[in-house]
Short mmCIF file of C-alpha atoms in Angstrom, two decimals:
data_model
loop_
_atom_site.label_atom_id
_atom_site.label_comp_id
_atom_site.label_asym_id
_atom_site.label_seq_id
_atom_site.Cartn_x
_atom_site.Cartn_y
_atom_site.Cartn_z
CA UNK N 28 114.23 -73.72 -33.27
CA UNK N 29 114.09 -71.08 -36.20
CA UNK N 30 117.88 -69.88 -36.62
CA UNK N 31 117.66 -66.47 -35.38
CA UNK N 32 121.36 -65.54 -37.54
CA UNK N 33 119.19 -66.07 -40.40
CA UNK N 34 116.86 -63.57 -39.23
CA UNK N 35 119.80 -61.12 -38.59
CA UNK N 36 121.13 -61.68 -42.36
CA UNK N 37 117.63 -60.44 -43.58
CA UNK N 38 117.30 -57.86 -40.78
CA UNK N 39 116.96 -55.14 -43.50
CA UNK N 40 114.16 -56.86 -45.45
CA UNK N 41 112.55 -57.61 -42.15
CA UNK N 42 112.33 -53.78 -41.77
CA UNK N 43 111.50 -52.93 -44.84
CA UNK N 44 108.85 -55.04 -44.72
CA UNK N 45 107.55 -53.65 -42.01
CA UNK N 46 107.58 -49.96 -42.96
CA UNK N 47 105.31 -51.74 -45.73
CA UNK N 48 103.16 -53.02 -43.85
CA UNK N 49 102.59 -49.77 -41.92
CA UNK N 50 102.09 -47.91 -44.89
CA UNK N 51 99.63 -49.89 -46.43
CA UNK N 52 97.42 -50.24 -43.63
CA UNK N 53 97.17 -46.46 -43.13
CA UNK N 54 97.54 -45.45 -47.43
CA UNK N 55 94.70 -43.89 -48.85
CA UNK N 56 93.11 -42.75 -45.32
CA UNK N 57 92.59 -39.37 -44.10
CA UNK N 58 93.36 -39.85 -40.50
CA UNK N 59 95.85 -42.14 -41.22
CA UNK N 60 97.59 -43.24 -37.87
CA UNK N 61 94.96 -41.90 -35.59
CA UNK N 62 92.66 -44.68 -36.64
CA UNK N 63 95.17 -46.33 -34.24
CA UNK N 64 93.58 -44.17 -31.31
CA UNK N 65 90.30 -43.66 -32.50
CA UNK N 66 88.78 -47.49 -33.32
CA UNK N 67 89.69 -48.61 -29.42
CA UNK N 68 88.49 -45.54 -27.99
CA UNK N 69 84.98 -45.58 -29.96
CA UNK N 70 84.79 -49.16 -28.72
CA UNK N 71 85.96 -48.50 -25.26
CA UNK N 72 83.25 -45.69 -25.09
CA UNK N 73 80.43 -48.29 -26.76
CA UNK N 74 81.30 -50.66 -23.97
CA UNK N 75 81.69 -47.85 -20.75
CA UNK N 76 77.97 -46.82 -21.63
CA UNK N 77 76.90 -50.53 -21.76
CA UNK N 78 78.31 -51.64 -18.81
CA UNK N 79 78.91 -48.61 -16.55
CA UNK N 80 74.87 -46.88 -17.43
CA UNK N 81 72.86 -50.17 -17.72
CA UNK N 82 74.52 -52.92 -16.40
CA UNK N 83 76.11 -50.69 -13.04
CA UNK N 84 79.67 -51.82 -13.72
CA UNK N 85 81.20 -51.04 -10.01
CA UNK N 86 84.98 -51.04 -11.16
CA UNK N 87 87.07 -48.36 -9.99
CA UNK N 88 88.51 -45.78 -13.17
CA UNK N 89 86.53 -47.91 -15.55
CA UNK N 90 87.06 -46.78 -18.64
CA UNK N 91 91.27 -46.64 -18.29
CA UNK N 92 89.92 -50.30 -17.04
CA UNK N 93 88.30 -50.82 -20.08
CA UNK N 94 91.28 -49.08 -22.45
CA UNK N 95 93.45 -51.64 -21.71
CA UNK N 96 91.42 -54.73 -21.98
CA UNK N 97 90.21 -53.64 -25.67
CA UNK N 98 93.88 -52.69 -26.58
CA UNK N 99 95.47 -55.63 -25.39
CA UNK N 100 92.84 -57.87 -26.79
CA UNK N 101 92.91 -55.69 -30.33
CA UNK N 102 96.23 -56.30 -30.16
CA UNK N 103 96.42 -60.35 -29.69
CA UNK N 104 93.24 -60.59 -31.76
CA UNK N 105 94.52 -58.69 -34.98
CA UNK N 106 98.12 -60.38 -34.49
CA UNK N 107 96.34 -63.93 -34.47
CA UNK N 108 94.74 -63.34 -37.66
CA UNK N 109 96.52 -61.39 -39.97
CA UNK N 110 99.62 -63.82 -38.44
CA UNK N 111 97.57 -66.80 -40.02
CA UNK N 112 97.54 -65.29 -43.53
CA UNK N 113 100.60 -64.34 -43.38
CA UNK N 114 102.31 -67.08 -45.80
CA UNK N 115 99.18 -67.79 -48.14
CA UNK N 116 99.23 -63.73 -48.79
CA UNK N 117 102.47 -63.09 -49.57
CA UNK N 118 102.54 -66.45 -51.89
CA UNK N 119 103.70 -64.62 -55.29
CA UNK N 120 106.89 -62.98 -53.26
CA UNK N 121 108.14 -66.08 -52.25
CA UNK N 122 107.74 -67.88 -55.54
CA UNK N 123 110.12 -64.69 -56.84
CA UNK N 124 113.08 -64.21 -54.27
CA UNK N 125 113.99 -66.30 -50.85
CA UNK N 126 114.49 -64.90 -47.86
CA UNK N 127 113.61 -67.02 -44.18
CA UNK N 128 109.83 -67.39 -44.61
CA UNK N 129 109.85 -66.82 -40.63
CA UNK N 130 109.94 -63.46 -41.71
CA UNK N 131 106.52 -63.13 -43.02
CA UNK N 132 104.51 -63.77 -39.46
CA UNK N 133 107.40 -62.26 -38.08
CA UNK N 134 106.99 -58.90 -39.63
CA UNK N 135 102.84 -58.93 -38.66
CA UNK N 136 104.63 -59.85 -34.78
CA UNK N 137 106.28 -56.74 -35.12
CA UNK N 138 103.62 -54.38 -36.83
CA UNK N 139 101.45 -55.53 -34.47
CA UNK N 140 103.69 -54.94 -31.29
CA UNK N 141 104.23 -50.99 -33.18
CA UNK N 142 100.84 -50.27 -33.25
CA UNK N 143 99.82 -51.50 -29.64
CA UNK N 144 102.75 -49.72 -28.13
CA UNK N 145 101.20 -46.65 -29.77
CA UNK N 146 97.67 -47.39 -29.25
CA UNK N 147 98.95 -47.63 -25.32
CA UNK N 148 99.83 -43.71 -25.51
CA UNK N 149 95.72 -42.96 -24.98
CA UNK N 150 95.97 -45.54 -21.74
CA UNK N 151 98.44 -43.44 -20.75
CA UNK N 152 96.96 -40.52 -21.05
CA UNK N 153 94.28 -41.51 -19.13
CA UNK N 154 96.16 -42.58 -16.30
CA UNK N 155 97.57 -39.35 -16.17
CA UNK N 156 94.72 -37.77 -16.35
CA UNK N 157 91.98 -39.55 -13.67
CA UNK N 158 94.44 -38.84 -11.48
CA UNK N 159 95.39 -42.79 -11.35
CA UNK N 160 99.35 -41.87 -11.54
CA UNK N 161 102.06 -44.27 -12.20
CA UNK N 162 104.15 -45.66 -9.77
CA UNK N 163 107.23 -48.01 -9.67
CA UNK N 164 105.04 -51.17 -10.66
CA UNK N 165 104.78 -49.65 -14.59
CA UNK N 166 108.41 -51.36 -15.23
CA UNK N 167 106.86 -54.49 -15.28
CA UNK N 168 105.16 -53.53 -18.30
CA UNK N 169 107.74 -54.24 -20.39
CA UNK N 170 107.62 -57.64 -19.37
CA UNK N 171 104.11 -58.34 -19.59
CA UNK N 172 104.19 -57.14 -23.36
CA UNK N 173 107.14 -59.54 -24.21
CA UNK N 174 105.70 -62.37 -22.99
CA UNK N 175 101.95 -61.22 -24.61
CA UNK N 176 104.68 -60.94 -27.98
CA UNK N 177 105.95 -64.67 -27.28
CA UNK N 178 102.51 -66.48 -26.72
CA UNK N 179 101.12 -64.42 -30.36
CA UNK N 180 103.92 -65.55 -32.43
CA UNK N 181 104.25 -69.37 -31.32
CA UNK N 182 100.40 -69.63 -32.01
CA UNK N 183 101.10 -67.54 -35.10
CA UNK N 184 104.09 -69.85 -36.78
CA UNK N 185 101.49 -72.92 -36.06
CA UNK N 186 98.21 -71.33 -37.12
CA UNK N 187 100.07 -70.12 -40.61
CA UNK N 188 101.82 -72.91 -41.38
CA UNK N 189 98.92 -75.33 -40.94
CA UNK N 190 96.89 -72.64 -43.24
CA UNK N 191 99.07 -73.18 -46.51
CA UNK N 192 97.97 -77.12 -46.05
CA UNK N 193 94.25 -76.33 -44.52
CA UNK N 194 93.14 -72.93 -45.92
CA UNK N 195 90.33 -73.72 -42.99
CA UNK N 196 92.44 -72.98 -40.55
CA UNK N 197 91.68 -68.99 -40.50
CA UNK N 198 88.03 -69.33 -40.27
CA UNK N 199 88.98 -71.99 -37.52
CA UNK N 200 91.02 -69.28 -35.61
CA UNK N 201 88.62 -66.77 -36.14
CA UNK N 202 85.60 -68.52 -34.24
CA UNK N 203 87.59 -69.73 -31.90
CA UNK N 204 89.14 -66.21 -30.89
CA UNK N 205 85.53 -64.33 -31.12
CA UNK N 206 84.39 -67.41 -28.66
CA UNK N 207 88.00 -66.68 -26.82
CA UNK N 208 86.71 -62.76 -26.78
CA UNK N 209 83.68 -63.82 -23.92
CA UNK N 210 86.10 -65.88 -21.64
CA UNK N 211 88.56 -63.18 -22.04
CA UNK N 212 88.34 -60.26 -19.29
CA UNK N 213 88.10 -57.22 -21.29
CA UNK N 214 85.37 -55.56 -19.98
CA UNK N 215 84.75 -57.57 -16.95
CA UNK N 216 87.01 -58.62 -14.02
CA UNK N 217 87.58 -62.03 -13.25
CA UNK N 218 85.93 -61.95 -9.58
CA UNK N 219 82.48 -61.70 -11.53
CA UNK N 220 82.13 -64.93 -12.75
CA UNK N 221 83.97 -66.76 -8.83
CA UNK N 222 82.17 -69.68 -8.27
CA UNK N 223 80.18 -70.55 -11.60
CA UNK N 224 80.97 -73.23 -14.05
CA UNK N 225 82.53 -70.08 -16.15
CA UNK N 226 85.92 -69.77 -13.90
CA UNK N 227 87.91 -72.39 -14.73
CA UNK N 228 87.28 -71.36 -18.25
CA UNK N 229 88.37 -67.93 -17.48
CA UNK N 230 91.52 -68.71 -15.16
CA UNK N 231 92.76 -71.32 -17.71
CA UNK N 232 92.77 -68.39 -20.45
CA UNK N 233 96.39 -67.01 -21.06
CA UNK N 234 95.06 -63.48 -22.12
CA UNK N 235 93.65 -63.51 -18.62
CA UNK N 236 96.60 -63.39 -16.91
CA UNK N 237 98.33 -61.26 -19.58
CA UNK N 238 95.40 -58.32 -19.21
CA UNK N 239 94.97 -58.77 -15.41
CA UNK N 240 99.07 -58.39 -15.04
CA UNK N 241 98.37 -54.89 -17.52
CA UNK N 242 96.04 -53.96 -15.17
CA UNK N 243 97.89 -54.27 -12.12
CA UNK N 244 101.23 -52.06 -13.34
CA UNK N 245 99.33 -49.49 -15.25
CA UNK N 246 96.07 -49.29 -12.66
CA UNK N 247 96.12 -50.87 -9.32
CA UNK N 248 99.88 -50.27 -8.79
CA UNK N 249 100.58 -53.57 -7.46
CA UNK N 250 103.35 -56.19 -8.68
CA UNK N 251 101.45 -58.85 -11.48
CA UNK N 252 100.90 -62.41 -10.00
CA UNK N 253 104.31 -63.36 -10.73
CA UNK N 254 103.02 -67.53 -10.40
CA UNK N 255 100.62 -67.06 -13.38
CA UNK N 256 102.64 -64.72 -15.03
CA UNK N 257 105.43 -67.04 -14.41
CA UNK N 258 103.44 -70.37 -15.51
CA UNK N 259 101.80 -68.30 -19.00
CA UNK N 260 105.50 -67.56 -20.02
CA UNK N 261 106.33 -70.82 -19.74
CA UNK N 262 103.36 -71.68 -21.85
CA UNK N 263 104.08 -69.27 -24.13
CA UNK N 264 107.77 -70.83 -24.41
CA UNK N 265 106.53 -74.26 -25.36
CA UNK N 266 104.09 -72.87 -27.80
CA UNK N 267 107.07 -71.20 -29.40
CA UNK N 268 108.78 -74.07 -29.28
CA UNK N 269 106.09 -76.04 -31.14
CA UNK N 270 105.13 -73.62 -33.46
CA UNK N 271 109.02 -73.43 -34.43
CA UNK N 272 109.34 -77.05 -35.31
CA UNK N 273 106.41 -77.36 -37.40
CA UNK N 274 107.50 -74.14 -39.06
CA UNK N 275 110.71 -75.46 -40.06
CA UNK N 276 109.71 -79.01 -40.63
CA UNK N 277 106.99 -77.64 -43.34
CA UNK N 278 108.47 -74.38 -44.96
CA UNK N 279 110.12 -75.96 -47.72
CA UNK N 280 106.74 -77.21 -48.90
CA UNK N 281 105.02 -73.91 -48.83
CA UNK N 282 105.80 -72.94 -52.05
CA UNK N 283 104.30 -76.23 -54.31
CA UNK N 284 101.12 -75.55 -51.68
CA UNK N 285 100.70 -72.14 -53.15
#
């Protein structure tokens, strides 16, 4: 496993890094930070009139229903990829200082998790006001987006360590999470699809579990399926696990590979 004191030693790079990252996703932009509310909630309004005028979606508070599949998803989705350039763009600062290259998809981990946190203030919102409420079930939360943070970086220290060797490998992870996007239940719940050749598909889908268990705290106020949450952490260990050997195994080549 990546040495997490040597994560600790750099903790103020790590940050600063971060506040960098931040920065230069909102510099030179008007609305700066509320691009973080308004891109999910221009999508979540394409898809409500889509599904809820012509296609007759019957799901109860749709649209919160809707909020949190497309900021969950945003937030795995944007993770994944900017996670698997991570290295390859930030080649010319690690040819000039060291610091643990873990730090790199690390810091797009973190920037990520900011934004979605944020992002999940308009979900909130809603809930409050449709009248939906929160109850006790909302602790669980926290949970839910740990584990969603666990399962993003273990696929994110394999995905950008195999793209230094394969530069492939993003355009790989890009079709395969669009293609991901369709078996993922964003805008649809699970029971539609019970009993076609689609389900298994669906079920075996970690984000599936991961949005459903969102839903379930922040909607239906009921306790997540603890067994699937329960079986995608344990996934989501193992890919960490994975993703941390071939990490460390191949980081001292990165730098001849850039």
């Amino acid at each position: 496993m990546i040495i997490l004191k040597n994560i600790l030693n750099y903790k103020y790079f790590l940050i600063s890094n971060i506040k960098k990252d931040i920065n230069a996703k909102y510099k030179g932009s008007i609305l700066g930070l509320l691009w973080t509310f308004i891109n999910p909630l221009l999508l979540t309004f394409v898809y409500y009139f889509i599904f809820s005028s012509i296609l007759k979606s019957k799901e109860d508070n749709y649209i919160t229903f809707l909020l949190v599949g497309v900021l969950s998803w945003n937030y795995f989705y944007r993770g994944i990829l900017n996670g698997t350039n991570s290295i390859i763009s930030n080649g010319n600062l690690l040819k000039k200082i060291y610091f643990p290259k873990v730090i790199l998809p690390l810091t797009i981990s973190i920037t990520e998790l900011i934004n979605f946190l944020i992002s999940i203030l308009i979900v909130l919102i809603f809930i409050i006001f449709t009248g939906v409420g929160f109850s006790i079930h909302f602790i669980f939360f926290v949970v839910i987006v740990f584990i969603q943070f666990l399962l993003m970086f273990g696929i994110m220290l394999i995905t950008c360590t195999l793209n230094v060797f394969f530069r492939d490998i993003e355009h790989i992870a890009g079709f395969i999470l669009n293609l991901s996007y369709y078996i993922t239940p964003v805008f649809y719940a699970t029971d539609l699809f019970k009993g076609s050749q689609f389900e298994i598909f669906i079920k075996l889908n970690p984000m599936t579990t991961i949005i459903e268990s969102y839903r379930d705290v922040l909607i239906n106020h009921s306790f997540p399926n603890f067994l699937n949450l329960g079986l995608v952490f344990l996934f989501s260990l193992c890919i960490l696990f994975i993703g941390s050997l071939i990490f460390k195994k191949l980081q001292n080549k990165f730098i001849e590979e850039l």
